[in-house]
């Protein structure tokens, strides 16, 4: 049996409040291309990804559908779903719109994801049921006590969680609906899966797979983008 189809769900429906830019950060230009296009190009080039669902701010769904769906430049983008009030709701809406057993969720705000990282995360999820990219912590790690340092923490016991995150659509839908009814909240799909009692494996992420959150992140991303070829041409499917 060949590898199963995997739908990529790309949440791009945030407002970028911490970036505080004129346009939401996913539409800011990085070396001449919208940040979102960098992300979509990298995900498109991963052979394991068979289709892409973009999750957009509700007011942008029509414009984004026009731009990406049915465009030979973006053959894998099959549909644009409307985002929700939180990232969790946006991913949920994207997962509901997908038609495959397996989903890869990846933040639009991480433009330097690589096809290698996509493959590594999918392989771990197929083996273990769910997986995420994550980075070990190399800096000294402490609790914060206001303007002072609190207790030291064991950095060897810590991980920084990135995306891609790969899981079964049914697991996210069931867990989302159950935990929502219990009034629970979560910041990413691994937290949701863990709260539902599902084990999540991790694979080494990449330092360049940073999330663009603050203006300084964007300045660093500009430096990386200037040195990286923008992936051109339609992805092979
Ligand atoms: N996202 C989304 N729907 C939301 C909130 C966030 O699809 N309601 C997306 C963002 O567009 C981004 C990813 O989830 O690609 C990660 O979220 P984050 O970095 O927090 O982006 P924003 O929520 O836009 O930024 P901020 O939290 O600073 O407002
Ligand atoms: Mg946010």
Short mmCIF file of C-alpha atoms and ligand atoms in Angstrom, two decimals:
data_model
loop_
_atom_site.label_atom_id
_atom_site.label_comp_id
_atom_site.label_asym_id
_atom_site.label_seq_id
_atom_site.Cartn_x
_atom_site.Cartn_y
_atom_site.Cartn_z
CA UNK A 1 0.00 0.00 0.00
CA UNK A 2 1.27 3.46 -0.88
CA UNK A 3 1.43 6.37 1.54
CA UNK A 4 -1.99 7.77 2.56
CA UNK A 5 -3.13 11.16 1.22
CA UNK A 6 -2.50 14.03 3.66
CA UNK A 7 -4.38 17.35 3.61
CA UNK A 8 -2.45 20.38 4.83
CA UNK A 9 -4.58 22.84 6.82
CA UNK A 10 -2.93 26.27 6.93
CA UNK A 11 -4.45 28.64 9.54
CA UNK A 12 -4.01 32.17 8.18
CA UNK A 13 -7.00 33.85 9.80
CA UNK A 14 -5.27 35.71 12.65
CA UNK A 15 -5.12 39.47 13.04
CA UNK A 16 -1.43 39.67 14.01
CA UNK A 17 -2.05 41.87 17.05
CA UNK A 18 1.51 41.51 18.37
CA UNK A 19 3.01 42.46 15.00
CA UNK A 20 0.70 45.50 14.89
CA UNK A 21 1.41 46.02 11.16
CA UNK A 22 -0.80 47.82 8.63
CA UNK A 23 -1.86 44.51 7.05
CA UNK A 24 -2.02 41.21 9.01
CA UNK A 25 1.44 39.65 9.10
CA UNK A 26 0.54 36.72 6.81
CA UNK A 27 0.03 39.24 3.97
CA UNK A 28 3.23 41.27 4.58
CA UNK A 29 5.82 40.94 1.81
CA UNK A 30 9.01 38.96 2.34
CA UNK A 31 11.46 39.61 -0.46
CA UNK A 32 8.68 40.48 -2.91
CA UNK A 33 6.19 37.72 -2.03
CA UNK A 34 3.45 37.66 0.62
CA UNK A 35 4.58 35.72 3.69
CA UNK A 36 1.65 33.33 3.11
CA UNK A 37 2.97 32.48 -0.38
CA UNK A 38 6.32 31.39 1.10
CA UNK A 39 4.46 29.02 3.43
CA UNK A 40 2.13 27.70 0.72
CA UNK A 41 5.04 27.17 -1.70
CA UNK A 42 7.06 25.17 0.82
CA UNK A 43 4.06 23.02 1.81
CA UNK A 44 3.10 22.54 -1.87
CA UNK A 45 6.55 21.17 -2.62
CA UNK A 46 6.25 18.39 -0.05
CA UNK A 47 5.39 15.28 -2.10
CA UNK A 48 3.36 13.72 0.77
CA UNK A 49 0.86 16.62 0.77
CA UNK A 50 -1.99 15.84 -1.62
CA UNK A 51 -4.18 18.91 -1.02
CA UNK A 52 -4.13 22.18 0.91
CA UNK A 53 -6.97 23.95 2.72
CA UNK A 54 -6.22 27.57 3.46
CA UNK A 55 -8.09 29.09 6.42
CA UNK A 56 -8.61 32.82 5.87
CA UNK A 57 -10.23 35.71 7.74
CA UNK A 58 -13.97 35.53 6.89
CA UNK A 59 -13.82 38.85 5.00
CA UNK A 60 -10.94 37.59 2.83
CA UNK A 61 -12.38 34.19 1.81
CA UNK A 62 -13.73 35.40 -1.56
CA UNK A 63 -10.51 37.24 -2.48
CA UNK A 64 -8.29 34.34 -1.39
CA UNK A 65 -10.43 31.77 -3.24
CA UNK A 66 -10.08 33.88 -6.38
CA UNK A 67 -6.31 34.11 -5.94
CA UNK A 68 -5.40 30.52 -5.00
CA UNK A 69 -8.13 28.03 -5.98
CA UNK A 70 -8.08 26.82 -9.58
CA UNK A 71 -4.81 28.69 -10.17
CA UNK A 72 -2.20 26.50 -11.94
CA UNK A 73 0.47 28.21 -9.79
CA UNK A 74 -1.19 26.58 -6.73
CA UNK A 75 -2.51 23.20 -7.93
CA UNK A 76 -2.77 21.71 -4.44
CA UNK A 77 -4.86 24.51 -2.89
CA UNK A 78 -8.32 22.97 -3.10
CA UNK A 79 -10.36 25.32 -0.95
CA UNK A 80 -10.41 28.34 1.33
CA UNK A 81 -12.31 27.92 4.62
CA UNK A 82 -13.42 30.76 6.91
CA UNK A 83 -11.43 31.14 10.12
CA UNK A 84 -12.80 31.39 13.64
CA UNK A 85 -12.17 33.65 16.62
CA UNK A 86 -9.22 31.55 17.84
CA UNK A 87 -6.49 29.57 16.12
CA UNK A 88 -8.07 26.37 17.48
CA UNK A 89 -11.39 27.22 15.80
CA UNK A 90 -9.66 28.12 12.54
CA UNK A 91 -7.85 24.76 12.41
CA UNK A 92 -11.07 22.95 13.36
CA UNK A 93 -12.91 24.65 10.46
CA UNK A 94 -10.12 23.60 8.10
CA UNK A 95 -10.11 20.01 9.36
CA UNK A 96 -13.90 19.82 8.94
CA UNK A 97 -13.51 20.92 5.32
CA UNK A 98 -10.83 18.28 4.56
CA UNK A 99 -11.66 14.89 3.09
CA UNK A 100 -8.70 12.77 4.19
CA UNK A 101 -8.04 10.66 7.29
CA UNK A 102 -4.68 12.41 7.87
CA UNK A 103 -4.15 16.15 8.40
CA UNK A 104 -1.02 18.25 8.66
CA UNK A 105 -1.66 21.59 10.41
CA UNK A 106 0.95 24.28 9.80
CA UNK A 107 0.91 27.96 10.82
CA UNK A 108 0.85 30.39 7.90
CA UNK A 109 3.19 32.46 10.09
CA UNK A 110 6.05 29.89 9.73
CA UNK A 111 7.22 30.59 6.16
CA UNK A 112 10.50 28.64 6.26
CA UNK A 113 9.12 25.15 6.84
CA UNK A 114 10.88 22.59 4.61
CA UNK A 115 9.62 19.54 2.70
CA UNK A 116 12.09 17.49 4.81
CA UNK A 117 10.44 18.59 8.05
CA UNK A 118 7.01 17.87 6.57
CA UNK A 119 8.12 14.34 5.64
CA UNK A 120 9.73 13.67 9.03
CA UNK A 121 6.60 14.79 10.92
CA UNK A 122 4.24 12.76 8.72
CA UNK A 123 6.38 9.62 9.07
CA UNK A 124 6.31 9.90 12.89
CA UNK A 125 2.53 10.46 12.92
CA UNK A 126 1.86 7.45 10.72
CA UNK A 127 3.97 5.34 13.10
CA UNK A 128 2.73 6.76 16.43
CA UNK A 129 -0.75 8.21 15.70
CA UNK A 130 0.14 11.91 16.06
CA UNK A 131 3.35 13.96 15.88
CA UNK A 132 4.73 17.48 16.00
CA UNK A 133 7.97 19.24 15.19
CA UNK A 134 9.65 20.51 18.38
CA UNK A 135 12.97 22.03 19.43
CA UNK A 136 15.01 21.16 22.52
CA UNK A 137 15.83 24.18 24.73
CA UNK A 138 19.48 25.25 24.70
CA UNK A 139 19.28 28.44 26.78
CA UNK A 140 19.10 28.43 30.58
CA UNK A 141 15.43 28.18 31.53
CA UNK A 142 13.78 29.81 34.60
CA UNK A 143 10.41 30.69 36.01
CA UNK A 144 9.62 34.39 35.90
CA UNK A 145 8.91 36.35 39.07
CA UNK A 146 7.79 39.72 37.70
CA UNK A 147 10.94 41.77 37.01
CA UNK A 148 13.09 39.14 38.75
CA UNK A 149 14.12 35.56 38.16
CA UNK A 150 12.22 32.76 39.81
CA UNK A 151 13.07 29.11 40.25
CA UNK A 152 15.32 27.39 37.71
CA UNK A 153 13.66 24.87 35.40
CA UNK A 154 15.18 21.71 33.94
CA UNK A 155 15.71 22.59 30.29
CA UNK A 156 16.44 18.97 29.45
CA UNK A 157 12.81 18.27 30.36
CA UNK A 158 11.45 21.04 28.09
CA UNK A 159 10.55 21.35 24.41
CA UNK A 160 9.52 24.31 22.24
CA UNK A 161 6.57 23.15 20.16
CA UNK A 162 6.47 24.16 16.49
CA UNK A 163 4.24 23.16 13.60
CA UNK A 164 3.84 21.02 11.39
CA UNK A 165 1.56 18.90 13.57
CA UNK A 166 0.11 15.74 12.01
CA UNK A 167 -2.91 13.81 13.31
CA UNK A 168 -6.09 12.01 12.32
CA UNK A 169 -8.97 14.36 11.39
CA UNK A 170 -11.43 12.29 13.47
CA UNK A 171 -9.26 12.63 16.60
CA UNK A 172 -9.25 16.44 16.38
CA UNK A 173 -12.96 16.71 15.58
CA UNK A 174 -13.99 14.41 18.45
CA UNK A 175 -11.60 16.00 20.97
CA UNK A 176 -12.47 19.57 19.92
CA UNK A 177 -16.21 19.01 20.34
CA UNK A 178 -15.82 17.22 23.67
CA UNK A 179 -13.38 19.71 25.28
CA UNK A 180 -15.25 22.74 23.96
CA UNK A 181 -18.35 21.50 25.82
CA UNK A 182 -16.22 21.20 28.97
CA UNK A 183 -15.12 24.86 28.60
CA UNK A 184 -11.48 23.93 27.99
CA UNK A 185 -9.02 25.95 25.86
CA UNK A 186 -5.82 25.05 24.05
CA UNK A 187 -3.19 26.85 21.98
CA UNK A 188 -2.33 24.12 19.50
CA UNK A 189 -3.53 20.71 18.36
CA UNK A 190 -0.96 18.78 20.41
CA UNK A 191 -2.44 20.33 23.59
CA UNK A 192 -5.93 19.35 22.45
CA UNK A 193 -4.88 15.77 21.64
CA UNK A 194 -3.04 15.38 24.95
CA UNK A 195 -6.05 16.66 26.91
CA UNK A 196 -8.08 14.00 25.10
CA UNK A 197 -5.60 11.34 26.24
CA UNK A 198 -3.88 10.86 22.86
CA UNK A 199 -0.09 10.47 22.86
CA UNK A 200 1.86 12.81 20.57
CA UNK A 201 5.37 12.00 19.34
CA UNK A 202 7.92 14.71 18.53
CA UNK A 203 10.57 15.02 15.83
CA UNK A 204 13.37 17.59 15.73
CA UNK A 205 12.09 20.88 14.31
CA UNK A 206 14.27 23.48 12.61
CA UNK A 207 15.51 26.80 13.99
CA UNK A 208 14.59 28.56 10.73
CA UNK A 209 11.03 27.24 11.12
CA UNK A 210 10.44 30.20 13.45
CA UNK A 211 7.00 31.70 13.97
CA UNK A 212 6.80 35.32 12.86
CA UNK A 213 5.17 36.95 15.88
CA UNK A 214 6.92 40.25 16.75
CA UNK A 215 8.41 42.99 14.52
CA UNK A 216 11.91 41.67 15.32
CA UNK A 217 10.92 38.21 14.01
CA UNK A 218 9.88 39.84 10.75
CA UNK A 219 13.22 41.64 10.43
CA UNK A 220 15.06 38.34 10.95
CA UNK A 221 12.73 36.67 8.42
CA UNK A 222 13.65 39.35 5.85
CA UNK A 223 17.33 38.45 6.25
CA UNK A 224 16.59 34.74 5.82
CA UNK A 225 14.27 35.38 2.84
CA UNK A 226 16.90 37.47 1.04
CA UNK A 227 19.25 34.48 1.19
CA UNK A 228 16.64 31.81 0.33
CA UNK A 229 15.33 31.06 -3.14
CA UNK A 230 11.56 31.55 -3.28
CA UNK A 231 10.23 28.18 -4.44
CA UNK A 232 8.85 28.85 -7.93
CA UNK A 233 6.66 26.94 -10.34
CA UNK A 234 3.74 24.63 -9.66
CA UNK A 235 4.38 21.78 -7.27
CA UNK A 236 4.39 18.36 -8.90
CA UNK A 237 1.39 16.26 -7.89
N1 LIG B 1 -4.66 32.09 13.32
C1 LIG B 1 -5.86 31.75 12.73
N2 LIG B 1 -7.05 32.13 13.31
C2 LIG B 1 -7.05 32.83 14.46
C3 LIG B 1 -5.82 33.16 15.09
C4 LIG B 1 -4.62 32.77 14.49
O1 LIG B 1 -5.88 31.12 11.67
N3 LIG B 1 -8.22 33.20 14.98
C5 LIG B 1 -3.40 31.72 12.65
C6 LIG B 1 -2.49 32.91 12.35
O2 LIG B 1 -2.90 33.56 11.14
C7 LIG B 1 -1.12 32.30 12.29
C8 LIG B 1 -1.23 31.07 13.22
O3 LIG B 1 -2.63 30.87 13.48
O4 LIG B 1 -0.77 31.85 11.00
C9 LIG B 1 -0.43 31.27 14.49
O5 LIG B 1 -1.03 32.28 15.29
P1 LIG B 1 -0.32 33.60 15.81
O6 LIG B 1 1.13 33.60 15.48
O7 LIG B 1 -0.76 33.83 17.21
O8 LIG B 1 -0.97 34.72 14.83
P2 LIG B 1 -2.02 35.86 15.21
O9 LIG B 1 -3.07 35.30 16.12
O10 LIG B 1 -2.46 36.47 13.94
O11 LIG B 1 -1.10 36.91 16.00
P3 LIG B 1 -1.38 37.56 17.45
O12 LIG B 1 -1.58 36.42 18.40
O13 LIG B 1 -0.16 38.39 17.72
O14 LIG B 1 -2.64 38.40 17.28
MG1 LIG B 2 -2.55 34.54 18.08
#
